[in-house]
Amino acid sequence: MYLLDLFQAKAAFLAMVVVLFVIPVWIGIVAFTKKKGKADSVDAPEEEQPVS
């Protein structure tokens, strides 16, 4: 029973660490790709305007 509780505590701790670590990293990646996408979309209209 003690081992099971220990395992559950370890699993909960690992899950918490993963969540606390993954979420900021994920947000950072999303923000970076959005910034990159914004830069691309800003360039795109400039390329399209002379054509139209």
PDB file of C-alpha atoms in Angstrom:
ATOM      1  CA  MET A   1       0.000   0.000   0.000  1.00  0.00           C
ATOM      2  CA  TYR A   2       2.853   2.369   0.874  1.00  0.00           C
ATOM      3  CA  LEU A   3       4.577   1.650  -2.441  1.00  0.00           C
ATOM      4  CA  LEU A   4       1.350   2.420  -4.315  1.00  0.00           C
ATOM      5  CA  ASP A   5       1.002   5.759  -2.494  1.00  0.00           C
ATOM      6  CA  LEU A   6       4.665   6.506  -3.227  1.00  0.00           C
ATOM      7  CA  PHE A   7       4.117   5.679  -6.897  1.00  0.00           C
ATOM      8  CA  GLN A   8       1.023   7.897  -7.030  1.00  0.00           C
ATOM      9  CA  ALA A   9       2.936  10.737  -5.374  1.00  0.00           C
ATOM     10  CA  LYS A  10       5.793  10.318  -7.856  1.00  0.00           C
ATOM     11  CA  ALA A  11       3.351  10.204 -10.777  1.00  0.00           C
ATOM     12  CA  ALA A  12       1.545  13.319  -9.536  1.00  0.00           C
ATOM     13  CA  PHE A  13       4.865  15.128  -9.002  1.00  0.00           C
ATOM     14  CA  LEU A  14       6.132  14.149 -12.455  1.00  0.00           C
ATOM     15  CA  ALA A  15       2.847  15.213 -14.035  1.00  0.00           C
ATOM     16  CA  MET A  16       3.061  18.580 -12.258  1.00  0.00           C
ATOM     17  CA  VAL A  17       6.677  19.098 -13.356  1.00  0.00           C
ATOM     18  CA  VAL A  18       5.834  18.132 -16.939  1.00  0.00           C
ATOM     19  CA  VAL A  19       2.852  20.508 -16.985  1.00  0.00           C
ATOM     20  CA  LEU A  20       4.828  23.369 -15.428  1.00  0.00           C
ATOM     21  CA  PHE A  21       7.703  22.808 -17.875  1.00  0.00           C
ATOM     22  CA  VAL A  22       5.792  21.961 -21.058  1.00  0.00           C
ATOM     23  CA  ILE A  23       3.187  24.748 -20.918  1.00  0.00           C
ATOM     24  CA  PRO A  24       5.681  27.682 -20.912  1.00  0.00           C
ATOM     25  CA  VAL A  25       7.773  25.946 -23.597  1.00  0.00           C
ATOM     26  CA  TRP A  26       4.643  25.324 -25.693  1.00  0.00           C
ATOM     27  CA  ILE A  27       3.520  28.947 -25.243  1.00  0.00           C
ATOM     28  CA  GLY A  28       7.005  30.090 -26.243  1.00  0.00           C
ATOM     29  CA  ILE A  29       6.970  27.920 -29.361  1.00  0.00           C
ATOM     30  CA  VAL A  30       3.476  29.109 -30.306  1.00  0.00           C
ATOM     31  CA  ALA A  31       4.414  32.756 -29.722  1.00  0.00           C
ATOM     32  CA  PHE A  32       7.623  32.330 -31.747  1.00  0.00           C
ATOM     33  CA  THR A  33       5.840  30.664 -34.668  1.00  0.00           C
ATOM     34  CA  LYS A  34       3.085  33.317 -34.542  1.00  0.00           C
ATOM     35  CA  LYS A  35       5.724  36.079 -34.622  1.00  0.00           C
ATOM     36  CA  LYS A  36       7.413  34.308 -37.521  1.00  0.00           C
ATOM     37  CA  GLY A  37       4.028  33.925 -39.223  1.00  0.00           C
ATOM     38  CA  LYS A  38       3.265  37.621 -38.652  1.00  0.00           C
ATOM     39  CA  ALA A  39       6.617  38.562 -40.192  1.00  0.00           C
ATOM     40  CA  ASP A  40       5.841  36.349 -43.191  1.00  0.00           C
ATOM     41  CA  SER A  41       2.308  37.749 -43.520  1.00  0.00           C
ATOM     42  CA  VAL A  42       3.692  41.305 -43.304  1.00  0.00           C
ATOM     43  CA  ASP A  43       6.117  40.476 -46.122  1.00  0.00           C
ATOM     44  CA  ALA A  44       3.425  38.726 -48.181  1.00  0.00           C
ATOM     45  CA  PRO A  45       1.127  41.775 -48.726  1.00  0.00           C
ATOM     46  CA  GLU A  46       4.169  43.868 -49.683  1.00  0.00           C
ATOM     47  CA  GLU A  47       4.931  41.308 -52.374  1.00  0.00           C
ATOM     48  CA  GLU A  48       1.276  41.139 -53.465  1.00  0.00           C
ATOM     49  CA  GLN A  49       0.601  44.901 -53.605  1.00  0.00           C
ATOM     50  CA  PRO A  50       2.956  45.660 -56.545  1.00  0.00           C
ATOM     51  CA  VAL A  51       1.353  42.776 -58.478  1.00  0.00           C
ATOM     52  CA  SER A  52      -2.236  44.016 -58.005  1.00  0.00           C
TER      53      SER A  52
END
